[in-house]
PDB file of C-alpha atoms and ligand atoms in Angstrom:
ATOM      1  CA  MET A   1      47.119  50.797 -56.430  1.00 46.00           C
ATOM      2  CA  ASP A   2      44.794  48.091 -57.743  1.00 54.00           C
ATOM      3  CA  ASN A   3      47.400  45.346 -57.256  1.00 70.00           C
ATOM      4  CA  MET A   4      48.072  46.414 -53.702  1.00 88.00           C
ATOM      5  CA  LYS A   5      46.725  44.213 -50.947  1.00 96.00           C
ATOM      6  CA  LYS A   6      43.673  45.694 -49.252  1.00 98.00           C
ATOM      7  CA  ILE A   7      44.046  46.365 -45.541  1.00 98.00           C
ATOM      8  CA  LEU A   8      41.020  46.996 -43.353  1.00 98.00           C
ATOM      9  CA  VAL A   9      41.419  48.520 -39.900  1.00 98.00           C
ATOM     10  CA  ILE A  10      38.381  48.187 -37.647  1.00 98.00           C
ATOM     11  CA  GLY A  11      38.688  49.996 -34.353  1.00 98.00           C
ATOM     12  CA  SER A  12      38.539  53.119 -32.248  1.00 98.00           C
ATOM     13  CA  ALA A  13      38.657  56.759 -33.241  1.00 98.00           C
ATOM     14  CA  ASN A  14      39.166  59.326 -30.483  1.00 98.00           C
ATOM     15  CA  ALA A  15      39.670  63.022 -30.043  1.00 98.00           C
ATOM     16  CA  ASP A  16      42.869  63.214 -27.964  1.00 97.00           C
ATOM     17  CA  MET A  17      42.964  66.083 -25.438  1.00 97.00           C
ATOM     18  CA  VAL A  18      46.691  66.404 -24.840  1.00 95.00           C
ATOM     19  CA  ILE A  19      48.528  68.434 -22.204  1.00 96.00           C
ATOM     20  CA  SER A  20      52.191  68.410 -21.177  1.00 96.00           C
ATOM     21  CA  SER A  21      52.902  68.433 -17.466  1.00 97.00           C
ATOM     22  CA  PRO A  22      56.113  68.620 -15.416  1.00 97.00           C
ATOM     23  CA  LYS A  23      54.809  65.742 -13.237  1.00 97.00           C
ATOM     24  CA  MET A  24      51.613  63.857 -12.433  1.00 96.00           C
ATOM     25  CA  PRO A  25      49.591  65.754  -9.808  1.00 95.00           C
ATOM     26  CA  GLU A  26      49.130  64.287  -6.316  1.00 97.00           C
ATOM     27  CA  ILE A  27      45.565  63.640  -5.082  1.00 97.00           C
ATOM     28  CA  GLY A  28      43.845  67.040  -4.646  1.00 97.00           C
ATOM     29  CA  GLU A  29      46.758  68.939  -6.211  1.00 97.00           C
ATOM     30  CA  THR A  30      46.437  71.361  -9.138  1.00 97.00           C
ATOM     31  CA  ILE A  31      49.517  71.993 -11.251  1.00 96.00           C
ATOM     32  CA  THR A  32      50.137  74.092 -14.354  1.00 98.00           C
ATOM     33  CA  GLY A  33      50.824  72.285 -17.602  1.00 97.00           C
ATOM     34  CA  SER A  34      51.332  73.627 -21.122  1.00 97.00           C
ATOM     35  CA  GLY A  35      50.756  73.151 -24.831  1.00 95.00           C
ATOM     36  CA  PHE A  36      47.146  71.938 -24.714  1.00 96.00           C
ATOM     37  CA  THR A  37      45.924  70.585 -28.085  1.00 95.00           C
ATOM     38  CA  VAL A  38      43.040  68.504 -29.405  1.00 96.00           C
ATOM     39  CA  ASN A  39      44.160  65.969 -32.014  1.00 94.00           C
ATOM     40  CA  ALA A  40      42.895  62.969 -33.929  1.00 96.00           C
ATOM     41  CA  GLY A  41      43.759  59.689 -32.187  1.00 96.00           C
ATOM     42  CA  GLY A  42      42.431  56.311 -31.099  1.00 97.00           C
ATOM     43  CA  LYS A  43      44.390  53.115 -31.559  1.00 97.00           C
ATOM     44  CA  GLY A  44      42.411  52.021 -34.614  1.00 98.00           C
ATOM     45  CA  PHE A  45      42.530  55.395 -36.312  1.00 98.00           C
ATOM     46  CA  ASN A  46      46.252  55.851 -35.561  1.00 97.00           C
ATOM     47  CA  GLN A  47      47.018  52.442 -37.066  1.00 98.00           C
ATOM     48  CA  ALA A  48      45.030  53.332 -40.193  1.00 98.00           C
ATOM     49  CA  VAL A  49      46.926  56.633 -40.473  1.00 98.00           C
ATOM     50  CA  ALA A  50      50.254  54.803 -40.095  1.00 98.00           C
ATOM     51  CA  LEU A  51      49.244  52.395 -42.847  1.00 98.00           C
ATOM     52  CA  SER A  52      48.270  55.232 -45.155  1.00 98.00           C
ATOM     53  CA  LYS A  53      51.250  57.511 -44.474  1.00 98.00           C
ATOM     54  CA  LEU A  54      53.629  54.592 -44.955  1.00 98.00           C
ATOM     55  CA  GLY A  55      52.186  53.474 -48.278  1.00 97.00           C
ATOM     56  CA  GLY A  56      49.434  50.920 -47.509  1.00 97.00           C
ATOM     57  CA  ASN A  57      46.049  50.607 -49.210  1.00 97.00           C
ATOM     58  CA  VAL A  58      43.875  51.089 -46.128  1.00 98.00           C
ATOM     59  CA  THR A  59      40.228  51.561 -45.222  1.00 98.00           C
ATOM     60  CA  PHE A  60      39.173  52.451 -41.685  1.00 98.00           C
ATOM     61  CA  ILE A  61      35.866  51.376 -40.131  1.00 98.00           C
ATOM     62  CA  GLY A  62      34.830  52.778 -36.761  1.00 98.00           C
ATOM     63  CA  ALA A  63      32.049  54.636 -34.984  1.00 98.00           C
ATOM     64  CA  VAL A  64      31.913  58.322 -34.045  1.00 98.00           C
ATOM     65  CA  GLY A  65      29.253  60.632 -32.658  1.00 98.00           C
ATOM     66  CA  ASN A  66      27.447  63.447 -34.408  1.00 98.00           C
ATOM     67  CA  ASP A  67      29.550  66.164 -32.799  1.00 98.00           C
ATOM     68  CA  ALA A  68      32.439  68.578 -33.283  1.00 98.00           C
ATOM     69  CA  ASN A  69      35.062  65.985 -32.272  1.00 98.00           C
ATOM     70  CA  SER A  70      33.995  63.748 -35.150  1.00 98.00           C
ATOM     71  CA  GLU A  71      34.917  66.604 -37.507  1.00 98.00           C
ATOM     72  CA  ILE A  72      38.503  66.557 -36.193  1.00 98.00           C
ATOM     73  CA  LEU A  73      38.750  62.896 -37.173  1.00 98.00           C
ATOM     74  CA  ALA A  74      37.124  63.398 -40.582  1.00 98.00           C
ATOM     75  CA  ALA A  75      39.547  66.255 -41.327  1.00 98.00           C
ATOM     76  CA  ALA A  76      42.547  64.132 -40.261  1.00 97.00           C
ATOM     77  CA  ALA A  77      41.377  61.212 -42.414  1.00 98.00           C
ATOM     78  CA  LYS A  78      41.233  63.576 -45.388  1.00 98.00           C
ATOM     79  CA  GLU A  79      44.644  65.078 -44.622  1.00 97.00           C
ATOM     80  CA  TYR A  80      46.293  61.655 -44.285  1.00 97.00           C
ATOM     81  CA  ASN A  81      44.427  60.098 -47.199  1.00 97.00           C
ATOM     82  CA  VAL A  82      42.739  57.360 -45.174  1.00 98.00           C
ATOM     83  CA  THR A  83      39.635  55.842 -46.784  1.00 97.00           C
ATOM     84  CA  TYR A  84      37.303  56.610 -43.908  1.00 97.00           C
ATOM     85  CA  ASP A  85      34.106  54.574 -43.639  1.00 96.00           C
ATOM     86  CA  VAL A  86      32.766  55.404 -40.188  1.00 97.00           C
ATOM     87  CA  ILE A  87      29.331  54.951 -38.721  1.00 97.00           C
ATOM     88  CA  ARG A  88      27.996  58.203 -37.291  1.00 97.00           C
ATOM     89  CA  LEU A  89      25.845  57.532 -34.227  1.00 98.00           C
ATOM     90  CA  GLU A  90      23.245  59.888 -32.761  1.00 97.00           C
ATOM     91  CA  THR A  91      23.226  57.956 -29.491  1.00 96.00           C
ATOM     92  CA  ALA A  92      26.835  58.371 -28.311  1.00 98.00           C
ATOM     93  CA  PRO A  93      29.556  61.028 -28.531  1.00 98.00           C
ATOM     94  CA  THR A  94      32.864  60.557 -30.316  1.00 98.00           C
ATOM     95  CA  GLY A  95      35.411  58.810 -28.065  1.00 98.00           C
ATOM     96  CA  VAL A  96      37.702  61.088 -26.075  1.00 98.00           C
ATOM     97  CA  ALA A  97      41.154  60.340 -24.650  1.00 98.00           C
ATOM     98  CA  VAL A  98      42.675  62.638 -22.039  1.00 97.00           C
ATOM     99  CA  VAL A  99      46.420  62.356 -22.529  1.00 95.00           C
ATOM    100  CA  THR A 100      48.934  63.777 -20.035  1.00 96.00           C
ATOM    101  CA  VAL A 101      52.519  63.797 -21.259  1.00 93.00           C
ATOM    102  CA  VAL A 102      55.212  63.803 -18.568  1.00 94.00           C
ATOM    103  CA  ASN A 103      58.881  63.676 -19.641  1.00 91.00           C
ATOM    104  CA  GLY A 104      57.985  61.928 -22.895  1.00 85.00           C
ATOM    105  CA  ASP A 105      55.801  59.255 -21.268  1.00 87.00           C
ATOM    106  CA  ASN A 106      52.037  59.374 -21.581  1.00 89.00           C
ATOM    107  CA  PHE A 107      49.180  58.682 -19.178  1.00 94.00           C
ATOM    108  CA  ILE A 108      45.837  58.127 -20.912  1.00 94.00           C
ATOM    109  CA  VAL A 109      42.283  58.005 -19.570  1.00 96.00           C
ATOM    110  CA  LEU A 110      39.606  57.470 -22.162  1.00 96.00           C
ATOM    111  CA  ASP A 111      35.855  57.575 -22.536  1.00 98.00           C
ATOM    112  CA  PRO A 112      35.061  55.190 -25.419  1.00 98.00           C
ATOM    113  CA  GLY A 113      31.768  56.886 -26.352  1.00 98.00           C
ATOM    114  CA  ALA A 114      30.728  55.702 -29.828  1.00 98.00           C
ATOM    115  CA  ASN A 115      33.607  53.181 -29.962  1.00 98.00           C
ATOM    116  CA  GLY A 116      31.830  51.247 -27.223  1.00 98.00           C
ATOM    117  CA  ALA A 117      28.641  51.207 -29.301  1.00 97.00           C
ATOM    118  CA  LEU A 118      30.223  49.543 -32.363  1.00 98.00           C
ATOM    119  CA  THR A 119      28.112  46.377 -32.314  1.00 97.00           C
ATOM    120  CA  PRO A 120      28.408  43.181 -34.389  1.00 98.00           C
ATOM    121  CA  ALA A 121      25.235  44.273 -36.248  1.00 97.00           C
ATOM    122  CA  LEU A 122      26.924  47.522 -37.318  1.00 97.00           C
ATOM    123  CA  ILE A 123      29.931  45.529 -38.564  1.00 96.00           C
ATOM    124  CA  ASP A 124      27.561  43.450 -40.692  1.00 96.00           C
ATOM    125  CA  GLU A 125      26.626  46.653 -42.521  1.00 96.00           C
ATOM    126  CA  LYS A 126      30.243  46.711 -43.755  1.00 96.00           C
ATOM    127  CA  GLU A 127      30.316  43.080 -44.899  1.00 95.00           C
ATOM    128  CA  ASP A 128      31.356  44.115 -48.426  1.00 97.00           C
ATOM    129  CA  LEU A 129      34.544  45.702 -47.142  1.00 97.00           C
ATOM    130  CA  LEU A 130      35.272  42.716 -44.926  1.00 96.00           C
ATOM    131  CA  SER A 131      34.801  40.302 -47.802  1.00 97.00           C
ATOM    132  CA  GLN A 132      37.381  42.170 -49.912  1.00 97.00           C
ATOM    133  CA  ALA A 133      40.102  42.657 -47.301  1.00 98.00           C
ATOM    134  CA  ASP A 134      43.404  40.791 -47.570  1.00 98.00           C
ATOM    135  CA  ILE A 135      44.525  41.867 -44.102  1.00 98.00           C
ATOM    136  CA  VAL A 136      42.238  42.852 -41.189  1.00 98.00           C
ATOM    137  CA  VAL A 137      43.751  44.780 -38.275  1.00 98.00           C
ATOM    138  CA  VAL A 138      41.846  45.139 -34.995  1.00 98.00           C
ATOM    139  CA  GLN A 139      42.452  46.290 -31.403  1.00 98.00           C
ATOM    140  CA  LEU A 140      40.433  46.169 -28.149  1.00 98.00           C
ATOM    141  CA  GLU A 141      39.075  49.729 -27.824  1.00 98.00           C
ATOM    142  CA  ILE A 142      35.794  48.408 -29.281  1.00 98.00           C
ATOM    143  CA  PRO A 143      33.625  45.728 -27.590  1.00 98.00           C
ATOM    144  CA  VAL A 144      35.185  42.260 -27.407  1.00 98.00           C
ATOM    145  CA  GLU A 145      32.034  40.607 -28.812  1.00 98.00           C
ATOM    146  CA  THR A 146      32.411  42.817 -31.899  1.00 98.00           C
ATOM    147  CA  VAL A 147      36.075  41.859 -32.213  1.00 98.00           C
ATOM    148  CA  LEU A 148      35.170  38.163 -31.975  1.00 98.00           C
ATOM    149  CA  HIS A 149      32.386  38.583 -34.539  1.00 98.00           C
ATOM    150  CA  LEU A 150      34.551  40.376 -37.066  1.00 98.00           C
ATOM    151  CA  CYS A 151      37.436  37.917 -36.610  1.00 98.00           C
ATOM    152  CA  LYS A 152      35.017  35.079 -37.441  1.00 98.00           C
ATOM    153  CA  LYS A 153      33.870  36.913 -40.577  1.00 98.00           C
ATOM    154  CA  ALA A 154      37.406  37.820 -41.601  1.00 98.00           C
ATOM    155  CA  LYS A 155      38.515  34.192 -41.302  1.00 97.00           C
ATOM    156  CA  GLN A 156      35.482  33.074 -43.278  1.00 97.00           C
ATOM    157  CA  TYR A 157      36.644  35.380 -46.093  1.00 98.00           C
ATOM    158  CA  GLY A 158      40.245  34.119 -45.840  1.00 98.00           C
ATOM    159  CA  SER A 159      41.806  37.363 -44.578  1.00 98.00           C
ATOM    160  CA  TYR A 160      45.028  37.512 -42.555  1.00 98.00           C
ATOM    161  CA  VAL A 161      43.886  38.685 -39.103  1.00 98.00           C
ATOM    162  CA  VAL A 162      46.147  40.866 -36.941  1.00 98.00           C
ATOM    163  CA  LEU A 163      45.092  41.586 -33.344  1.00 98.00           C
ATOM    164  CA  ASN A 164      46.663  44.274 -31.188  1.00 98.00           C
ATOM    165  CA  PRO A 165      45.171  43.339 -27.766  1.00 98.00           C
ATOM    166  CA  ALA A 166      45.241  46.919 -26.469  1.00 97.00           C
ATOM    167  CA  PRO A 167      44.106  47.904 -23.961  1.00 96.00           C
ATOM    168  CA  TYR A 168      44.232  44.373 -22.532  1.00 97.00           C
ATOM    169  CA  THR A 169      40.823  42.793 -21.966  1.00 96.00           C
ATOM    170  CA  LYS A 170      40.185  39.126 -21.214  1.00 96.00           C
ATOM    171  CA  LEU A 171      39.566  37.344 -24.505  1.00 98.00           C
ATOM    172  CA  PRO A 172      37.198  34.432 -25.213  1.00 97.00           C
ATOM    173  CA  ALA A 173      39.138  31.199 -25.866  1.00 96.00           C
ATOM    174  CA  GLU A 174      37.543  30.727 -29.299  1.00 97.00           C
ATOM    175  CA  ILE A 175      39.151  33.897 -30.670  1.00 98.00           C
ATOM    176  CA  PHE A 176      42.724  32.582 -30.628  1.00 98.00           C
ATOM    177  CA  SER A 177      42.355  30.169 -33.548  1.00 97.00           C
ATOM    178  CA  LEU A 178      40.952  33.023 -35.671  1.00 98.00           C
ATOM    179  CA  ILE A 179      44.049  35.221 -35.323  1.00 98.00           C
ATOM    180  CA  ASP A 180      47.104  34.911 -37.577  1.00 98.00           C
ATOM    181  CA  LEU A 181      49.309  37.402 -35.761  1.00 98.00           C
ATOM    182  CA  ILE A 182      49.025  38.994 -32.322  1.00 98.00           C
ATOM    183  CA  ILE A 183      51.031  42.102 -31.358  1.00 98.00           C
ATOM    184  CA  PRO A 184      50.817  42.848 -27.601  1.00 98.00           C
ATOM    185  CA  ASN A 185      53.189  45.082 -25.654  1.00 97.00           C
ATOM    186  CA  GLU A 186      54.774  43.702 -22.488  1.00 97.00           C
ATOM    187  CA  HIS A 187      51.778  44.691 -20.294  1.00 97.00           C
ATOM    188  CA  GLU A 188      49.237  43.136 -22.647  1.00 98.00           C
ATOM    189  CA  ALA A 189      51.449  40.029 -22.914  1.00 98.00           C
ATOM    190  CA  GLU A 190      51.341  39.816 -19.106  1.00 98.00           C
ATOM    191  CA  GLY A 191      47.533  40.041 -19.262  1.00 98.00           C
ATOM    192  CA  LEU A 192      47.463  37.223 -21.821  1.00 98.00           C
ATOM    193  CA  CYS A 193      49.907  34.982 -19.939  1.00 97.00           C
ATOM    194  CA  GLY A 194      49.413  35.811 -16.269  1.00 97.00           C
ATOM    195  CA  PHE A 195      53.071  36.541 -15.399  1.00 98.00           C
ATOM    196  CA  PRO A 196      55.319  39.609 -15.809  1.00 98.00           C
ATOM    197  CA  VAL A 197      56.996  39.784 -19.210  1.00 97.00           C
ATOM    198  CA  ASP A 198      60.061  41.725 -18.090  1.00 94.00           C
ATOM    199  CA  THR A 199      63.047  39.573 -19.087  1.00 96.00           C
ATOM    200  CA  LYS A 200      64.184  37.767 -22.243  1.00 97.00           C
ATOM    201  CA  GLN A 201      63.355  34.426 -20.640  1.00 98.00           C
ATOM    202  CA  ALA A 202      59.872  35.671 -19.741  1.00 98.00           C
ATOM    203  CA  CYS A 203      59.363  36.860 -23.348  1.00 98.00           C
ATOM    204  CA  ILE A 204      60.266  33.427 -24.687  1.00 98.00           C
ATOM    205  CA  LYS A 205      57.933  31.777 -22.166  1.00 98.00           C
ATOM    206  CA  ALA A 206      55.138  34.252 -23.020  1.00 98.00           C
ATOM    207  CA  ILE A 207      55.478  33.619 -26.746  1.00 98.00           C
ATOM    208  CA  ASP A 208      55.322  29.841 -26.145  1.00 98.00           C
ATOM    209  CA  ARG A 209      52.248  30.334 -23.945  1.00 98.00           C
ATOM    210  CA  ILE A 210      50.473  32.501 -26.558  1.00 98.00           C
ATOM    211  CA  LYS A 211      51.317  30.033 -29.336  1.00 98.00           C
ATOM    212  CA  ALA A 212      49.893  27.212 -27.223  1.00 97.00           C
ATOM    213  CA  LYS A 213      46.584  29.097 -27.223  1.00 97.00           C
ATOM    214  CA  GLY A 214      46.494  28.700 -31.024  1.00 96.00           C
ATOM    215  CA  ILE A 215      48.162  31.786 -32.569  1.00 98.00           C
ATOM    216  CA  LYS A 216      51.102  30.931 -34.859  1.00 97.00           C
ATOM    217  CA  ASN A 217      52.755  34.333 -35.058  1.00 98.00           C
ATOM    218  CA  VAL A 218      53.578  36.623 -32.134  1.00 98.00           C
ATOM    219  CA  ILE A 219      55.382  39.954 -31.800  1.00 98.00           C
ATOM    220  CA  ILE A 220      55.804  41.409 -28.297  1.00 98.00           C
ATOM    221  CA  THR A 221      56.751  45.083 -28.415  1.00 98.00           C
ATOM    222  CA  LEU A 222      59.009  46.154 -25.539  1.00 97.00           C
ATOM    223  CA  GLY A 223      59.153  49.949 -25.838  1.00 93.00           C
ATOM    224  CA  LYS A 224      62.713  51.245 -25.734  1.00 92.00           C
ATOM    225  CA  LYS A 225      63.961  47.651 -25.389  1.00 95.00           C
ATOM    226  CA  GLY A 226      62.757  46.787 -28.921  1.00 97.00           C
ATOM    227  CA  CYS A 227      60.674  43.686 -29.571  1.00 98.00           C
ATOM    228  CA  ALA A 228      60.634  39.893 -29.526  1.00 98.00           C
ATOM    229  CA  PHE A 229      59.002  37.929 -32.312  1.00 98.00           C
ATOM    230  CA  SER A 230      58.387  34.434 -33.499  1.00 98.00           C
ATOM    231  CA  ASN A 231      56.845  33.272 -36.756  1.00 97.00           C
ATOM    232  CA  GLY A 232      58.515  29.880 -36.760  1.00 94.00           C
ATOM    233  CA  LYS A 233      60.348  27.826 -34.160  1.00 92.00           C
ATOM    234  CA  GLN A 234      62.772  30.505 -32.932  1.00 95.00           C
ATOM    235  CA  VAL A 235      62.148  33.600 -30.838  1.00 97.00           C
ATOM    236  CA  VAL A 236      64.136  36.544 -32.246  1.00 97.00           C
ATOM    237  CA  PHE A 237      64.925  39.766 -30.336  1.00 98.00           C
ATOM    238  CA  ARG A 238      65.402  43.095 -32.062  1.00 96.00           C
ATOM    239  CA  GLN A 239      66.706  46.238 -30.387  1.00 95.00           C
ATOM    240  CA  ALA A 240      64.806  49.514 -30.735  1.00 94.00           C
ATOM    241  CA  GLU A 241      66.220  52.321 -32.861  1.00 94.00           C
ATOM    242  CA  GLU A 242      67.914  55.155 -30.941  1.00 91.00           C
ATOM    243  CA  SER A 243      65.545  58.068 -30.384  1.00 92.00           C
ATOM    244  CA  ILE A 244      64.945  60.938 -27.970  1.00 91.00           C
ATOM    245  CA  ALA A 245      61.452  60.486 -26.515  1.00 89.00           C
ATOM    246  CA  VAL A 246      59.291  63.608 -26.735  1.00 91.00           C
ATOM    247  CA  ASP A 247      55.909  61.838 -26.669  1.00 90.00           C
ATOM    248  CA  THR A 248      55.487  58.064 -26.930  1.00 90.00           C
ATOM    249  CA  THR A 249      51.752  58.292 -27.796  1.00 90.00           C
ATOM    250  CA  SER A 250      50.970  56.103 -30.844  1.00 94.00           C
ATOM    251  CA  ALA A 251      54.474  54.586 -31.085  1.00 95.00           C
ATOM    252  CA  GLY A 252      52.885  51.126 -30.798  1.00 96.00           C
ATOM    253  CA  ASP A 253      50.242  52.068 -33.374  1.00 97.00           C
ATOM    254  CA  THR A 254      52.950  53.241 -35.764  1.00 98.00           C
ATOM    255  CA  PHE A 255      54.845  49.967 -35.310  1.00 98.00           C
ATOM    256  CA  ILE A 256      51.729  47.933 -36.120  1.00 98.00           C
ATOM    257  CA  GLY A 257      50.736  50.042 -39.142  1.00 98.00           C
ATOM    258  CA  ALA A 258      54.271  50.073 -40.524  1.00 98.00           C
ATOM    259  CA  PHE A 259      54.670  46.325 -40.000  1.00 98.00           C
ATOM    260  CA  CYS A 260      51.394  45.604 -41.822  1.00 98.00           C
ATOM    261  CA  VAL A 261      52.371  47.804 -44.791  1.00 98.00           C
ATOM    262  CA  LYS A 262      55.472  45.659 -45.312  1.00 97.00           C
ATOM    263  CA  LEU A 263      53.496  42.471 -44.722  1.00 97.00           C
ATOM    264  CA  SER A 264      51.095  43.586 -47.461  1.00 97.00           C
ATOM    265  CA  GLU A 265      54.091  44.080 -49.767  1.00 96.00           C
ATOM    266  CA  GLY A 266      55.190  40.474 -49.188  1.00 96.00           C
ATOM    267  CA  LYS A 267      58.256  41.330 -47.066  1.00 97.00           C
ATOM    268  CA  THR A 268      59.567  38.952 -44.384  1.00 97.00           C
ATOM    269  CA  TYR A 269      58.805  39.476 -40.692  1.00 97.00           C
ATOM    270  CA  GLN A 270      62.420  40.572 -40.137  1.00 97.00           C
ATOM    271  CA  GLU A 271      62.229  43.175 -42.918  1.00 97.00           C
ATOM    272  CA  ALA A 272      58.826  44.405 -41.763  1.00 98.00           C
ATOM    273  CA  ILE A 273      60.043  44.696 -38.152  1.00 98.00           C
ATOM    274  CA  ASP A 274      63.141  46.678 -39.208  1.00 97.00           C
ATOM    275  CA  PHE A 275      60.917  49.148 -41.043  1.00 97.00           C
ATOM    276  CA  ALA A 276      58.380  49.310 -38.190  1.00 98.00           C
ATOM    277  CA  SER A 277      61.125  49.938 -35.596  1.00 97.00           C
ATOM    278  CA  LYS A 278      62.444  52.881 -37.624  1.00 97.00           C
ATOM    279  CA  ALA A 279      58.958  54.333 -38.071  1.00 97.00           C
ATOM    280  CA  ALA A 280      58.141  54.021 -34.342  1.00 97.00           C
ATOM    281  CA  ALA A 281      61.431  55.721 -33.380  1.00 96.00           C
ATOM    282  CA  ILE A 282      60.411  58.770 -35.425  1.00 97.00           C
ATOM    283  CA  THR A 283      56.950  58.847 -33.839  1.00 96.00           C
ATOM    284  CA  VAL A 284      58.336  58.966 -30.280  1.00 94.00           C
ATOM    285  CA  SER A 285      60.519  61.941 -31.202  1.00 95.00           C
ATOM    286  CA  ARG A 286      57.432  64.031 -32.045  1.00 94.00           C
ATOM    287  CA  GLU A 287      54.338  65.294 -30.234  1.00 90.00           C
ATOM    288  CA  GLY A 288      50.825  63.947 -30.823  1.00 88.00           C
ATOM    289  CA  ALA A 289      49.168  60.745 -32.033  1.00 88.00           C
ATOM    290  CA  ALA A 290      48.198  60.464 -35.725  1.00 92.00           C
ATOM    291  CA  LYS A 291      50.111  63.635 -36.618  1.00 93.00           C
ATOM    292  CA  SER A 292      53.419  62.326 -35.200  1.00 95.00           C
ATOM    293  CA  ILE A 293      53.481  59.274 -37.495  1.00 97.00           C
ATOM    294  CA  PRO A 294      56.084  59.627 -40.273  1.00 97.00           C
ATOM    295  CA  TYR A 295      55.582  59.324 -44.035  1.00 97.00           C
ATOM    296  CA  ALA A 296      57.446  56.584 -45.929  1.00 96.00           C
ATOM    297  CA  HIS A 297      59.956  59.049 -47.410  1.00 96.00           C
ATOM    298  CA  GLU A 298      61.099  60.033 -43.890  1.00 96.00           C
ATOM    299  CA  ILE A 299      62.335  56.500 -43.138  1.00 92.00           C
ATOM    300  CA  GLN A 300      65.896  55.681 -44.151  1.00 73.00           C
TER     301      GLN A 300
HETATM  302  O1  LIG B   1      47.646  54.361 -28.739  1.00 65.80           O
HETATM  303  C1  LIG B   1      47.470  55.736 -28.521  1.00 65.80           C
HETATM  304  C2  LIG B   1      46.014  56.074 -28.477  1.00 65.80           C
HETATM  305  O2  LIG B   1      45.431  55.453 -27.337  1.00 65.80           O
HETATM  306  C3  LIG B   1      45.695  57.536 -28.322  1.00 65.80           C
HETATM  307  O3  LIG B   1      45.641  58.217 -29.556  1.00 65.80           O
HETATM  308  C4  LIG B   1      44.399  57.530 -27.536  1.00 65.80           C
HETATM  309  O4  LIG B   1      43.310  57.955 -28.287  1.00 65.80           O
HETATM  310  C5  LIG B   1      44.222  56.098 -27.034  1.00 65.80           C
HETATM  311  O5  LIG B   1      43.255  55.432 -27.728  1.00 65.80           O
END
């Protein structure tokens, strides 16, 4: 364990309120769904769980409230062996995501709660962890000024910085030179580039555009169409693994966690993407967020 690269995930932790529904209701309509559960989720937390379940040496930093939902996250961190270093706030509740699953697709509305109160000053309280991290993984469910602040610190300490720009928020120009790898999906890539990223040509153009902003390495995830990546001159496309979609929640988080585990083991981008694609295919075949992420031994 001691020789393993240290990965730090800084991001959101949510209680996911999940219900399956035969369709999305019309305005003013009430319909009956089924299978209501409350689970641990949040893009940051899910990515930390993926890293842990798939063999990474991971610590998670986030903010939660002092409430019952925070206990769900603490219990999940224990179950999935995530080193969990959260800040417990009295001033805001734990983040909540209301997830409706319709035919395997998900529709999410979230209240960031404590995630939105994770300030740069609170990050400074965790400077020790930042200074020791080899890889820092961050998303956009915490304030952008905090993301910018921690990217600056991470770069100062020589870490490899991975940004998942989800959900898409306009980014300050100075952040791009601080990021080593960006992993948007097609919608976030559209936000970054200003045009739809819905064809191979558009993917190539988007990757060029993102690189021109100052990020050397780009992976665009494309859901059931796989992904496009570039960590050199070429753009390479990889198909997704076959899978029957039950619930796509946290498929992207699984991909990112799985990819970063292999990166931390010194594997190539191609090898890491093969592993991440297999892991994400398993996640979509199961219900839930953190709980649907596979363990390393489940991946052939
Ligand atoms: O990426 C999936 C996650 O997005 C869910 O777990 C939900 O909490 C939202 O943050």
